[in-house]
Amino acid sequence: MPSTNAEFAYVRDLVKNAVAIALGPEREYLMEARLAPIAEQEGFTCVTELVRSLTGKTSTDLHWKVIEAMTTNETSFFRDIKPFEALRNKVLPQLIQNREKERQVSVWCGACSTGQEPYSLSIMLREHFPVLQNWKIKILATDISNDVLRKAQSGRYTQLEVNRGLPAQLLIKHFRKEGTEWQISDAIRNMVEFRRVNLIGTWPPMPNVDIVLLRNVLIYFPVETKTQILRNMRRILRPDSYLFMGTAETTVNLQVQYDPESYQTVTYYRPSPN
Ligand SMILES: C[S@@+](CC[C@H](N)C(=O)[O-])C[C@H]1O[C@@H](n2cnc3c(N)ncnc32)[C@H](O)[C@@H]1O
């Protein structure tokens, strides 16, 4: 039985309440494709039956599977490249100078998807900042979706995935081929700690951070949610820290206290002084 507007409305509200993502009407066509595999796995004859089984119940594992399936996990190694150039050529050299005494740097990737983003950063630190070998480097990578976190933690990627953004010499150096897939080295994998955090929920205690990558996730949220997340973020950012958002994301029109700064064509943000 094909799913109806009512089922889409139920799923849209479920996703909005759980993770604040607004699914526009253009996403209705996606529901069937994304939920059909779950319906099959769970023994339902169709998506309609799956969605109907959820209504009237409070949050179960199946509700979360559906929510996760409706979110967008698009990512790639060194995505958009320019922010990584800004990190390499401007932000990290400056930060390393500022942290010379304490010799530690803390990074948070707030919507890390399947891990390409935090691993790109780890690879860059290894490649270009040997001085950090003896520093304490903490890279925390979080996401709402258990599925993407499982994959991120495994550090295993298909040929197609490594072809997207990862230069061949870095692939050869930091991955090994296992069957048809590529396994990231333990040295890089162990630099990243993965955890589940819902950006719109109550955050677990977070360390103060020097760099936040919060890229290509705020775009899905309404203005109030973006504002709240950026305000919460400012509380854990150190005064001389850096926030990177996606190329289509900005603090313009949000009541938040950040100052934009640029490196070539990239804009990143610093918490405004109090
Ligand atoms: C498009 S991906 C971006 C991945 C990566 N930051 C990048 O730019 O390539 C968006 C990610 O945000 C996650 N996400 C969506 N809503 C979230 C929420 N409320 N809390 C935490 N993560 C969320 C999704 O699961 C997805 O993995």
mmCIF file of N, CA and C and ligand atoms in Angstrom, residues 18-21 68 71-76 79 110-114 117 142-145 148 197-201 213-217 220-221 229, ligand 1:
data_model
loop_
_atom_site.group_PDB
_atom_site.id
_atom_site.type_symbol
_atom_site.label_atom_id
_atom_site.label_comp_id
_atom_site.label_asym_id
_atom_site.label_seq_id
_atom_site.Cartn_x
_atom_site.Cartn_y
_atom_site.Cartn_z
ATOM 1 N N ALA A 18 12.185 15.304 17.336
ATOM 2 C CA ALA A 18 13.349 14.594 17.878
ATOM 3 C C ALA A 18 14.662 15.295 17.586
ATOM 4 N N VAL A 19 14.815 15.817 16.348
ATOM 5 C CA VAL A 19 16.127 16.371 15.985
ATOM 6 C C VAL A 19 16.045 17.765 15.370
ATOM 7 N N ALA A 20 14.865 18.346 15.350
ATOM 8 C CA ALA A 20 14.630 19.721 14.866
ATOM 9 C C ALA A 20 14.793 19.883 13.364
ATOM 10 N N ILE A 21 14.954 18.787 12.642
ATOM 11 C CA ILE A 21 15.112 18.930 11.191
ATOM 12 C C ILE A 21 13.740 19.094 10.547
ATOM 13 N N GLU A 68 16.522 8.419 11.974
ATOM 14 C CA GLU A 68 17.878 8.401 11.394
ATOM 15 C C GLU A 68 17.833 8.230 9.882
ATOM 16 N N THR A 71 17.285 11.480 7.971
ATOM 17 C CA THR A 71 18.259 12.584 8.010
ATOM 18 C C THR A 71 19.258 12.423 6.858
ATOM 19 N N THR A 72 19.953 13.502 6.548
ATOM 20 C CA THR A 72 20.910 13.496 5.435
ATOM 21 C C THR A 72 22.312 13.369 5.993
ATOM 22 N N ASN A 73 23.038 12.367 5.526
ATOM 23 C CA ASN A 73 24.371 12.103 6.093
ATOM 24 C C ASN A 73 25.495 12.392 5.108
ATOM 25 N N GLU A 74 25.147 13.083 4.047
ATOM 26 C CA GLU A 74 26.126 13.407 2.996
ATOM 27 C C GLU A 74 27.419 13.994 3.600
ATOM 28 N N THR A 75 28.549 13.429 3.220
ATOM 29 C CA THR A 75 29.835 13.960 3.671
ATOM 30 C C THR A 75 30.927 13.443 2.756
ATOM 31 N N SER A 76 32.141 13.941 2.921
ATOM 32 C CA SER A 76 33.276 13.409 2.153
ATOM 33 C C SER A 76 34.565 13.857 2.822
ATOM 34 N N ARG A 79 35.971 17.822 2.760
ATOM 35 C CA ARG A 79 34.827 18.426 2.066
ATOM 36 C C ARG A 79 35.012 19.943 1.923
ATOM 37 N N GLY A 110 30.740 18.598 15.513
ATOM 38 C CA GLY A 110 29.408 18.461 16.118
ATOM 39 C C GLY A 110 28.384 17.701 15.293
ATOM 40 N N ALA A 111 28.684 17.339 14.070
ATOM 41 C CA ALA A 111 27.745 16.533 13.257
ATOM 42 C C ALA A 111 28.619 15.775 12.269
ATOM 43 N N CYS A 112 29.284 14.749 12.786
ATOM 44 C CA CYS A 112 30.432 14.164 12.067
ATOM 45 C C CYS A 112 30.040 13.150 11.013
ATOM 46 N N SER A 113 28.758 12.781 10.964
ATOM 47 C CA SER A 113 28.290 11.778 10.000
ATOM 48 C C SER A 113 29.190 10.527 10.056
ATOM 49 N N THR A 114 29.611 10.029 8.911
ATOM 50 C CA THR A 114 30.347 8.754 8.909
ATOM 51 C C THR A 114 31.854 8.904 9.152
ATOM 52 N N GLU A 117 34.975 13.755 8.145
ATOM 53 C CA GLU A 117 35.407 15.100 8.563
ATOM 54 C C GLU A 117 36.447 15.042 9.695
ATOM 55 N N THR A 142 30.822 13.899 17.190
ATOM 56 C CA THR A 142 29.501 13.458 17.641
ATOM 57 C C THR A 142 28.484 13.549 16.517
ATOM 58 N N ASP A 143 27.426 12.801 16.684
ATOM 59 C CA ASP A 143 26.317 12.843 15.733
ATOM 60 C C ASP A 143 25.092 12.300 16.466
ATOM 61 N N ILE A 144 23.932 12.528 15.877
ATOM 62 C CA ILE A 144 22.696 12.005 16.469
ATOM 63 C C ILE A 144 22.478 10.540 16.088
ATOM 64 N N SER A 145 23.062 10.131 14.966
ATOM 65 C CA SER A 145 22.702 8.835 14.399
ATOM 66 C C SER A 145 23.668 7.723 14.820
ATOM 67 N N VAL A 148 25.482 6.088 11.650
ATOM 68 C CA VAL A 148 26.675 6.735 11.088
ATOM 69 C C VAL A 148 27.833 6.653 12.071
ATOM 70 N N VAL A 197 25.577 12.629 20.432
ATOM 71 C CA VAL A 197 25.054 13.847 21.077
ATOM 72 C C VAL A 197 23.999 14.448 20.148
ATOM 73 N N ASN A 198 22.822 14.724 20.719
ATOM 74 C CA ASN A 198 21.784 15.413 19.973
ATOM 75 C C ASN A 198 21.988 16.909 20.194
ATOM 76 N N LEU A 199 22.259 17.625 19.122
ATOM 77 C CA LEU A 199 22.558 19.060 19.257
ATOM 78 C C LEU A 199 21.390 19.826 19.847
ATOM 79 N N ILE A 200 20.178 19.321 19.664
ATOM 80 C CA ILE A 200 19.041 20.070 20.206
ATOM 81 C C ILE A 200 18.624 19.569 21.578
ATOM 82 N N GLY A 201 19.273 18.547 22.083
ATOM 83 C CA GLY A 201 18.937 18.062 23.423
ATOM 84 C C GLY A 201 19.851 18.725 24.445
ATOM 85 N N LEU A 213 33.946 22.261 14.497
ATOM 86 C CA LEU A 213 33.456 22.109 13.128
ATOM 87 C C LEU A 213 31.980 21.751 13.250
ATOM 88 N N LEU A 214 31.138 22.653 12.826
ATOM 89 C CA LEU A 214 29.695 22.420 12.899
ATOM 90 C C LEU A 214 29.168 22.700 11.503
ATOM 91 N N ARG A 215 29.463 21.760 10.609
ATOM 92 C CA ARG A 215 29.279 22.054 9.189
ATOM 93 C C ARG A 215 28.125 21.271 8.573
ATOM 94 N N ASN A 216 27.336 21.980 7.805
ATOM 95 C CA ASN A 216 26.257 21.353 7.029
ATOM 96 C C ASN A 216 25.253 20.614 7.896
ATOM 97 N N VAL A 217 24.918 21.230 9.011
ATOM 98 C CA VAL A 217 23.861 20.666 9.865
ATOM 99 C C VAL A 217 22.889 21.761 10.288
ATOM 100 N N TYR A 220 19.624 22.669 8.304
ATOM 101 C CA TYR A 220 18.351 21.930 8.381
ATOM 102 C C TYR A 220 17.439 22.444 9.494
ATOM 103 N N PHE A 221 17.956 23.359 10.334
ATOM 104 C CA PHE A 221 17.204 23.760 11.527
ATOM 105 C C PHE A 221 16.521 25.111 11.351
ATOM 106 N N ILE A 229 21.595 26.663 19.541
ATOM 107 C CA ILE A 229 22.802 25.829 19.441
ATOM 108 C C ILE A 229 24.049 26.724 19.459
HETATM 109 C C1 LIG B 1 24.978 16.556 5.973
HETATM 110 S S1 LIG B 1 25.736 15.722 7.324
HETATM 111 C C2 LIG B 1 27.180 16.748 7.570
HETATM 112 C C3 LIG B 1 28.415 15.933 7.893
HETATM 113 C C4 LIG B 1 29.712 16.737 7.991
HETATM 114 N N1 LIG B 1 29.651 17.718 9.046
HETATM 115 C C5 LIG B 1 30.063 17.398 6.690
HETATM 116 O O1 LIG B 1 29.926 18.625 6.577
HETATM 117 O O2 LIG B 1 30.445 16.689 5.754
HETATM 118 C C6 LIG B 1 24.667 16.213 8.671
HETATM 119 C C7 LIG B 1 24.787 15.336 9.900
HETATM 120 O O3 LIG B 1 24.096 15.979 10.964
HETATM 121 C C8 LIG B 1 23.529 14.982 11.769
HETATM 122 N N2 LIG B 1 22.444 15.569 12.570
HETATM 123 C C9 LIG B 1 21.214 15.936 12.146
HETATM 124 N N3 LIG B 1 20.490 16.407 13.171
HETATM 125 C C10 LIG B 1 21.270 16.343 14.270
HETATM 126 C C11 LIG B 1 21.078 16.673 15.634
HETATM 127 N N4 LIG B 1 19.912 17.166 16.077
HETATM 128 N N5 LIG B 1 22.109 16.451 16.493
HETATM 129 C C12 LIG B 1 23.287 15.945 16.047
HETATM 130 N N6 LIG B 1 23.519 15.606 14.772
HETATM 131 C C13 LIG B 1 22.531 15.806 13.896
HETATM 132 C C14 LIG B 1 23.046 13.934 10.775
HETATM 133 O O4 LIG B 1 22.870 12.666 11.384
HETATM 134 C C15 LIG B 1 24.171 13.968 9.739
HETATM 135 O O5 LIG B 1 25.116 12.960 9.981
#
